[in-house]
């Protein structure tokens, strides 16, 4: 019996360690998802206007799953040390529910990241940037959000359009409907600005003289943070779930061995 | 009218992003071309490729026959961008950007008082331009017609397809692996509950007792004190 006592103690020790790691990862997941939800790059209005902001829903689920994992890990540690069948059964069932939610969050984040292509943002920018006649309040709110976000993006990242200033030349747009091509081949925010926010050389910008306008596209500045967000939620969640899987299997094995 | 052997071209140096837009284009300035005509006014004549041949050199600028506003509906060409030789000094200092932007004046596009407006071009063209030097109202020199210049046409934004996002390999792997793990866990839970109470899995040898809650009660009686005395 001594040998199996040792085995039991080793299994208990492993399960306690496993649950401790789950608890810490739960806190980390909550912190990471709070960071993403706080939208440090200010890109949420663009997603809201695509009506496809599920990677934010995935981050919100991640916050609550993180707390749940932390609480359940404590329950698990208590249950393993006391070898209480009821506690451990409750733990296993609640953990399975949490597992399901976190699985949903990971798959949502990964799937919806794939929808965020350059063409999606291009079409949205052309349809909404500086649109002058919104259809209703909701439309107005989304238009303002998109316009402000693009202005900020183009100013801070020294870029123009999604793929470049030629976006404004190659396609019709709501911007083109109110701003003539001769005066505004591309928006003023695409011009190189001085400290006061005034174009350094307006004629140079309109002509497209290198050095007086922003020639790069903004897609990298959008897709970088969004990729980090989506993959951070999806892959970190995946790693936690793999670890949780092992701990749960061990707990089930432990549970079935407890004398009742 | 002297024919000067110069062909107006789009600006080559430096490369301009806005060389041709939907309603403007950028020409090189005619430097060192009209050097013999220091008294002349140099005008730019803009015509469509198919109406260039119909342009008559004796048409005077600033009249309804050469008005920007009547082009291309009633006149074959319009005259604009008036300059003298002083505006085009020869030779051109290197490093300066010297261009002529055709179509840059939007304020006078509908102003019938300004026939020589350099207004935005009304369509994609193709256009042909030439320079004409006038002394008083007599044409004295002209350049060749340029090659046809076709402007950009914007595609409709509804032609942008947003539904071509394919699922990435990472997402498929993630979904598959997570689904399998979840299925295994559910199977394990079911197995656990089904075999609850039965000894078939594992048997009594692998069960272990809960650590008993042993309580030690101290009996403070005479027996405890007497025992060491009894042993001895």
XYZ file of C-alpha atoms in Angstrom:
492
model
C 0.000 0.000 0.000
C 2.955 2.268 0.554
C 3.749 2.289 -3.131
C 0.197 3.161 -4.097
C 0.154 5.772 -1.359
C 3.172 7.318 -3.028
C 1.379 7.166 -6.368
C -1.624 8.825 -4.838
C 0.491 11.560 -3.375
C 2.299 12.098 -6.633
C -1.029 12.317 -8.480
C -2.375 14.722 -5.872
C 0.735 16.827 -6.155
C 0.485 16.902 -9.935
C -3.165 17.853 -9.827
C -2.534 20.638 -7.338
C 0.308 21.908 -9.493
C -1.864 21.651 -12.609
C -4.661 23.579 -10.978
C -2.274 26.239 -9.744
C -1.031 26.756 -13.303
C -4.623 26.941 -14.538
C -5.381 29.586 -11.927
C -2.445 31.722 -12.936
C -3.224 31.332 -16.626
C -6.797 32.335 -15.915
C -5.593 35.600 -14.390
C -3.263 36.139 -17.341
C -6.086 35.493 -19.804
C -8.310 37.990 -18.020
C -5.565 40.602 -18.073
C -4.796 40.017 -21.757
C -8.458 40.220 -22.759
C -9.018 43.393 -20.718
C -6.077 44.912 -22.596
C -7.606 44.012 -25.946
C -11.079 45.197 -25.032
C -9.657 48.558 -23.986
C -8.713 49.065 -27.661
C -5.341 50.775 -27.257
C -5.023 51.403 -31.012
C -8.459 52.899 -31.450
C -9.524 50.521 -34.199
C -12.873 49.478 -32.711
C -14.979 51.942 -34.812
C -13.692 50.279 -37.969
C -14.801 46.879 -36.746
C -18.105 48.201 -35.514
C -18.836 49.616 -38.956
C -18.145 46.272 -40.606
C -20.872 44.885 -38.318
C -18.490 42.050 -37.645
C -16.908 42.774 -34.296
C -16.913 39.214 -33.011
C -13.241 39.289 -32.121
C -14.293 41.732 -29.415
C -17.007 39.338 -28.267
C -14.318 36.656 -28.053
C -12.192 38.928 -25.848
C -15.162 39.655 -23.568
C -15.819 35.941 -23.124
C -12.115 35.537 -22.376
C -12.330 37.963 -19.451
C -15.067 35.962 -17.724
C -13.539 32.607 -18.565
C -10.289 33.765 -16.982
C -12.032 34.540 -13.704
C -13.921 31.272 -13.837
C -10.713 29.337 -14.388
C -9.098 31.026 -11.410
C -12.053 30.299 -9.110
C -12.405 26.721 -10.304
C -8.701 26.051 -9.882
C -9.011 26.953 -6.214
C -12.021 24.646 -5.935
C -10.002 21.940 -7.623
C -7.041 22.291 -5.276
C -9.345 22.100 -2.249
C -11.161 19.086 -3.703
C -7.961 17.191 -4.474
C -6.425 17.775 -1.072
C -9.626 16.721 0.727
C -10.320 13.924 -1.781
C -13.963 14.881 -1.696
C -15.974 13.173 -4.437
C -18.760 15.726 -4.529
C -16.434 18.684 -4.730
C -14.427 17.104 -7.479
C -17.535 16.173 -9.463
C -18.773 19.758 -9.246
C -15.314 20.915 -10.260
C -15.209 18.638 -13.288
C -18.648 19.625 -14.544
C -18.049 23.360 -14.098
C -14.656 23.053 -15.739
C -16.241 21.356 -18.738
C -18.687 24.238 -19.090
C -15.833 26.736 -18.871
C -13.892 24.681 -21.407
C -16.813 24.925 -23.807
C -17.019 28.707 -23.446
C -13.307 29.186 -23.928
C -13.421 26.910 -26.955
C -16.135 29.124 -28.423
C -14.045 32.216 -27.769
C -10.941 30.791 -29.448
C -12.771 29.555 -32.511
C -14.665 32.855 -32.852
C -11.491 34.904 -32.647
C -9.707 32.755 -35.210
C -12.627 32.554 -37.638
C -13.469 36.227 -37.633
C -9.875 37.282 -38.028
C -9.995 35.570 -41.417
C -12.790 37.892 -42.537
C -10.729 41.031 -42.004
C -9.149 41.305 -45.466
C -7.761 44.469 -47.099
C -10.758 44.572 -49.451
C -13.150 44.710 -46.508
C -11.469 47.783 -45.058
C -11.055 49.343 -48.505
C -14.726 49.069 -49.299
C -15.706 50.365 -45.887
C -13.326 53.332 -46.133
C -14.584 54.282 -49.597
C -18.212 53.951 -48.530
C -18.009 55.796 -45.240
C -15.036 58.161 -45.060
C -16.447 61.701 -45.016
C -19.820 60.508 -46.182
C -22.072 63.526 -46.214
C -25.630 62.208 -46.220
C -26.100 59.439 -43.668
C -29.327 57.465 -43.823
C -30.088 57.347 -40.102
C -28.570 57.874 -36.653
C -26.804 54.555 -36.640
C -25.302 55.272 -40.051
C -24.245 58.731 -38.855
C -22.517 57.282 -35.802
C -20.655 54.699 -37.849
C -19.649 57.279 -40.454
C -18.260 59.598 -37.784
C -16.408 56.712 -36.167
C -14.852 55.603 -39.430
C -13.897 59.144 -40.459
C -12.280 59.987 -37.120
C -10.434 56.688 -36.984
C -9.067 57.043 -40.501
C -7.989 60.635 -39.894
C -6.134 59.565 -36.775
C -4.614 56.558 -38.536
C -3.386 58.555 -41.512
C -1.922 61.294 -39.336
C -0.176 59.076 -36.807
C 1.113 56.382 -39.136
C 1.955 58.670 -42.077
C -0.043 56.553 -44.463
C -2.879 57.039 -46.939
C -5.756 54.748 -47.826
C -5.680 50.994 -47.351
C -3.208 50.106 -50.095
C -2.031 53.626 -50.995
C -3.267 57.017 -52.266
C -4.270 55.367 -55.537
C -7.249 53.833 -53.686
C -8.873 57.241 -53.971
C -8.110 57.403 -57.684
C -8.977 53.856 -58.655
C -12.449 53.712 -57.131
C -15.456 55.953 -56.696
C -16.181 56.882 -53.091
C -18.409 58.944 -50.808
C -15.411 61.261 -50.396
C -15.191 61.797 -54.154
C -18.879 62.750 -54.280
C -18.262 65.881 -52.195
C -14.605 66.656 -52.953
C -13.579 67.293 -56.534
C -10.795 65.265 -58.033
C -8.840 68.349 -59.093
C -8.707 69.868 -55.585
C -8.563 66.598 -53.640
C -6.914 63.773 -55.577
C -6.685 62.231 -52.085
C -7.763 63.528 -48.670
C -5.784 66.321 -47.039
C -4.790 64.015 -44.216
C -2.618 62.149 -46.719
C -0.385 65.206 -47.028
C 2.765 65.527 -44.952
C 1.790 67.869 -42.136
C 3.785 70.296 -40.070
C 3.442 70.725 -36.328
C 0.248 72.773 -36.635
C -1.566 70.160 -38.703
C -1.306 72.176 -41.917
C 0.098 70.549 -45.086
C 3.748 71.470 -45.577
C 3.202 72.073 -49.295
C -0.355 71.725 -50.547
C 0.522 71.942 -54.238
C 3.238 69.354 -53.786
C 0.737 67.114 -52.054
C -1.856 67.503 -54.816
C 0.737 66.838 -57.497
C 2.041 63.817 -55.658
C 5.632 64.990 -55.289
C 7.588 62.421 -53.268
C 8.124 63.765 -49.773
C 4.978 65.878 -49.596
C 2.405 63.141 -49.398
C 2.113 59.777 -47.628
C 2.680 57.076 -50.185
C 2.250 53.967 -48.005
C -1.052 52.240 -47.316
C -2.442 51.930 -43.800
C -3.309 48.251 -43.977
C -0.242 47.194 -42.012
C -1.157 49.609 -39.238
C -4.618 48.046 -39.033
C -3.847 44.403 -39.502
C -0.884 44.352 -37.100
C -2.864 45.102 -33.929
C -5.825 43.064 -35.103
C -3.726 40.028 -35.760
C -2.103 40.348 -32.353
C -5.540 40.644 -30.766
C -7.111 37.722 -32.553
C -4.172 35.348 -32.303
C -3.508 36.380 -28.698
C -7.009 35.412 -27.686
C -7.149 32.312 -29.893
C -3.752 30.725 -29.318
C -3.277 31.582 -25.668
C -6.758 30.207 -25.049
C -5.819 27.098 -27.003
C -2.712 26.569 -24.872
C -4.715 26.937 -21.664
C -7.295 24.488 -22.932
C -4.682 21.874 -23.786
C -3.259 22.115 -20.278
C -6.763 22.058 -18.770
C -7.528 18.938 -20.781
C -4.632 17.093 -19.162
C -5.533 18.285 -15.680
C -9.177 17.305 -16.159
C -8.260 13.832 -17.349
C -6.045 13.421 -14.320
C -8.810 14.654 -12.059
C -11.301 12.229 -13.578
C -8.869 9.395 -13.019
C -8.277 10.545 -9.453
C -12.014 10.882 -8.833
C -12.767 7.375 -10.011
C -10.189 6.074 -7.584
C -11.508 7.704 -4.466
C -13.238 5.375 -2.027
C -16.745 6.557 -1.368
C 3.250 80.465 -88.327
C 6.580 78.883 -87.453
C 6.455 75.270 -86.487
C 8.760 74.658 -83.520
C 9.940 71.066 -83.287
C 8.860 70.403 -79.705
C 6.224 67.942 -78.557
C 4.532 68.638 -75.232
C 4.805 65.655 -72.887
C 3.693 64.631 -69.462
C 6.205 65.533 -66.784
C 8.964 62.969 -66.446
C 11.115 64.112 -63.568
C 10.481 63.706 -60.600
C 7.928 60.877 -60.756
C 4.590 62.300 -59.641
C 1.819 60.251 -58.130
C -0.751 62.704 -59.428
C 0.616 62.782 -62.985
C -2.764 61.791 -64.331
C -5.893 61.876 -62.239
C -9.514 61.668 -63.321
C -9.665 65.333 -64.303
C -6.109 66.711 -64.369
C -2.739 65.935 -65.863
C 0.705 67.409 -65.460
C 2.805 68.680 -68.378
C 6.438 69.600 -68.624
C 7.028 73.327 -69.007
C 8.197 74.334 -72.520
C 11.651 75.559 -71.513
C 14.122 76.672 -74.161
C 11.499 76.286 -76.874
C 10.202 79.780 -77.627
C 13.523 81.599 -77.090
C 13.170 83.691 -80.232
C 9.787 85.115 -79.168
C 10.479 87.250 -76.144
C 7.444 89.433 -76.854
C 4.944 86.667 -77.358
C 2.228 85.295 -75.096
C 2.491 81.527 -74.907
C -0.843 79.758 -74.607
C -1.711 76.124 -74.078
C -4.305 74.699 -76.465
C -6.230 71.695 -75.129
C -8.280 69.582 -77.533
C -9.703 66.097 -77.728
C -7.841 63.696 -79.969
C -10.693 63.691 -82.460
C -11.200 67.483 -82.450
C -7.538 68.536 -82.615
C -7.542 68.726 -86.394
C -10.510 71.084 -86.334
C -8.655 73.724 -84.293
C -7.926 76.917 -86.189
C -4.769 78.810 -85.160
C -6.384 82.181 -85.760
C -8.903 81.749 -82.954
C -8.194 84.346 -80.292
C -7.850 83.430 -76.621
C -10.338 84.838 -74.128
C -13.229 84.687 -76.555
C -16.257 82.394 -76.645
C -14.637 80.476 -79.521
C -11.826 79.319 -77.244
C -13.678 79.242 -73.935
C -13.032 76.435 -71.440
C -16.709 76.432 -70.485
C -17.810 75.644 -74.043
C -15.435 72.718 -74.431
C -16.082 70.141 -75.809
C -19.755 70.868 -76.512
C -19.383 73.748 -78.931
C -15.684 74.394 -79.449
C -13.024 71.940 -80.630
C -10.368 73.248 -78.246
C -9.832 75.823 -75.496
C -6.854 78.024 -74.670
C -5.531 78.496 -71.180
C -2.417 78.820 -68.986
C -1.227 82.113 -70.428
C 2.493 82.811 -69.862
C 5.390 84.795 -71.288
C 8.976 83.797 -71.939
C 9.887 85.210 -68.515
C 7.847 82.431 -66.920
C 9.883 79.791 -68.720
C 13.521 80.860 -68.244
C 16.129 78.873 -70.108
C 17.962 76.778 -68.983
C 15.895 75.230 -66.238
C 17.681 75.274 -62.864
C 18.217 71.701 -61.730
C 16.460 70.722 -58.546
C 13.424 72.895 -59.163
C 10.132 71.240 -59.834
C 8.639 73.092 -62.788
C 5.383 71.742 -64.114
C 2.114 72.793 -65.640
C -0.922 71.232 -64.017
C -3.796 71.234 -66.473
C -7.156 71.251 -64.709
C -6.173 72.721 -61.354
C -8.504 75.735 -61.193
C -11.870 74.693 -59.832
C -13.166 78.103 -58.775
C -13.737 79.470 -62.289
C -15.075 76.304 -63.900
C -18.585 77.773 -64.231
C -17.609 81.429 -64.328
C -18.603 82.624 -67.790
C -16.566 85.788 -67.273
C -13.338 83.771 -67.389
C -13.005 82.052 -70.714
C -9.371 81.196 -70.087
C -10.048 79.183 -66.944
C -7.718 76.238 -66.382
C -10.638 74.138 -65.222
C -10.842 70.388 -64.560
C -11.084 68.309 -67.687
C -14.567 67.056 -68.434
C -13.843 63.413 -69.182
C -11.191 60.782 -69.596
C -10.189 62.033 -73.082
C -7.978 61.146 -74.854
C -6.663 64.709 -75.059
C -4.004 66.338 -77.171
C -2.301 69.626 -76.301
C 0.040 72.061 -78.028
C 1.624 75.408 -77.203
C 0.815 78.449 -79.349
C 2.797 81.731 -79.252
C 0.821 84.876 -80.101
C 2.171 88.375 -80.638
C -0.769 90.701 -80.156
C -3.441 88.487 -81.663
C -1.325 87.002 -84.438
C -0.021 83.449 -84.029
C 3.711 83.365 -84.648
C 4.840 79.929 -83.484
C 3.352 76.631 -82.489
C 4.600 73.257 -81.255
C 3.530 69.807 -82.378
C 0.443 68.227 -80.947
C 1.292 65.945 -78.059
C 0.640 62.227 -78.018
C -2.913 61.388 -76.891
C -3.263 61.590 -73.112
C -5.923 59.361 -71.586
C -6.963 60.086 -68.007
C -7.813 57.645 -65.217
C -11.342 56.334 -64.832
C -12.480 55.263 -61.406
C -14.055 51.836 -60.991
C -17.259 51.597 -59.042
C -16.661 50.726 -55.410
C -19.363 48.092 -55.502
C -17.039 46.080 -57.704
C -14.795 45.407 -54.697
C -15.358 41.848 -53.574
C -15.182 41.339 -49.817
C -16.204 37.708 -49.657
C -12.992 36.098 -50.764
C -11.627 35.446 -47.277
C -10.622 31.837 -47.019
C -10.213 30.061 -43.730
C -6.609 29.929 -42.681
C -4.907 26.670 -41.796
C -4.367 27.794 -38.217
C -8.049 28.300 -37.613
C -8.931 24.883 -39.023
C -6.277 23.165 -36.904
C -7.393 25.000 -33.795
C -11.053 24.110 -34.280
C -10.335 20.469 -35.005
C -8.003 19.901 -32.086
C -10.254 21.667 -29.605
C -13.290 19.719 -30.752
C -11.446 16.434 -30.335
C -10.219 17.376 -26.858
C -13.693 18.397 -25.788
C -15.166 15.180 -27.126
C -12.617 13.131 -25.182
C -13.438 15.005 -21.995
C -17.147 14.474 -22.451
C -16.530 10.785 -23.061
C -14.434 10.673 -19.917
C -17.174 12.338 -17.911
C -19.739 9.895 -19.220
C -17.469 6.959 -18.429
C -16.901 8.342 -14.957
C -20.584 8.652 -14.212
C -21.551 5.326 -15.787
C -18.992 3.420 -13.783
C -19.797 5.308 -10.587
C -20.103 2.757 -7.925
C -18.941 -0.204 -9.970
C -15.614 -1.795 -9.126
C -14.984 -3.119 -12.595
C -12.588 -0.327 -13.456
C -9.553 -0.385 -11.225
C -10.858 -2.638 -8.524
C -10.288 -2.315 -4.829
C -6.545 -2.397 -5.146
C -6.361 1.073 -6.636
C -8.866 2.678 -4.383
C -7.513 4.484 -1.487
C -8.974 5.732 1.691
C -9.698 9.256 2.457
C -7.372 10.464 5.137
C -9.391 9.786 8.266
C -10.203 12.602 10.463
C -8.598 11.333 13.576
C -9.311 13.283 16.626
C -7.272 12.796 19.689
C -9.077 13.358 22.875
C -7.133 13.765 25.947
C -8.605 11.944 28.895
C -7.366 13.630 31.879
C -8.004 10.844 34.373
C -6.109 9.100 37.055
C -5.333 6.147 34.705
C -2.910 8.187 32.598
C -0.947 9.294 35.573
C -0.915 5.772 37.091
C 0.276 3.895 33.969
C 3.982 4.701 34.063
C 3.965 3.615 37.695
C 2.256 0.314 36.675
C 4.874 -0.535 34.031
C 7.710 -0.080 36.295
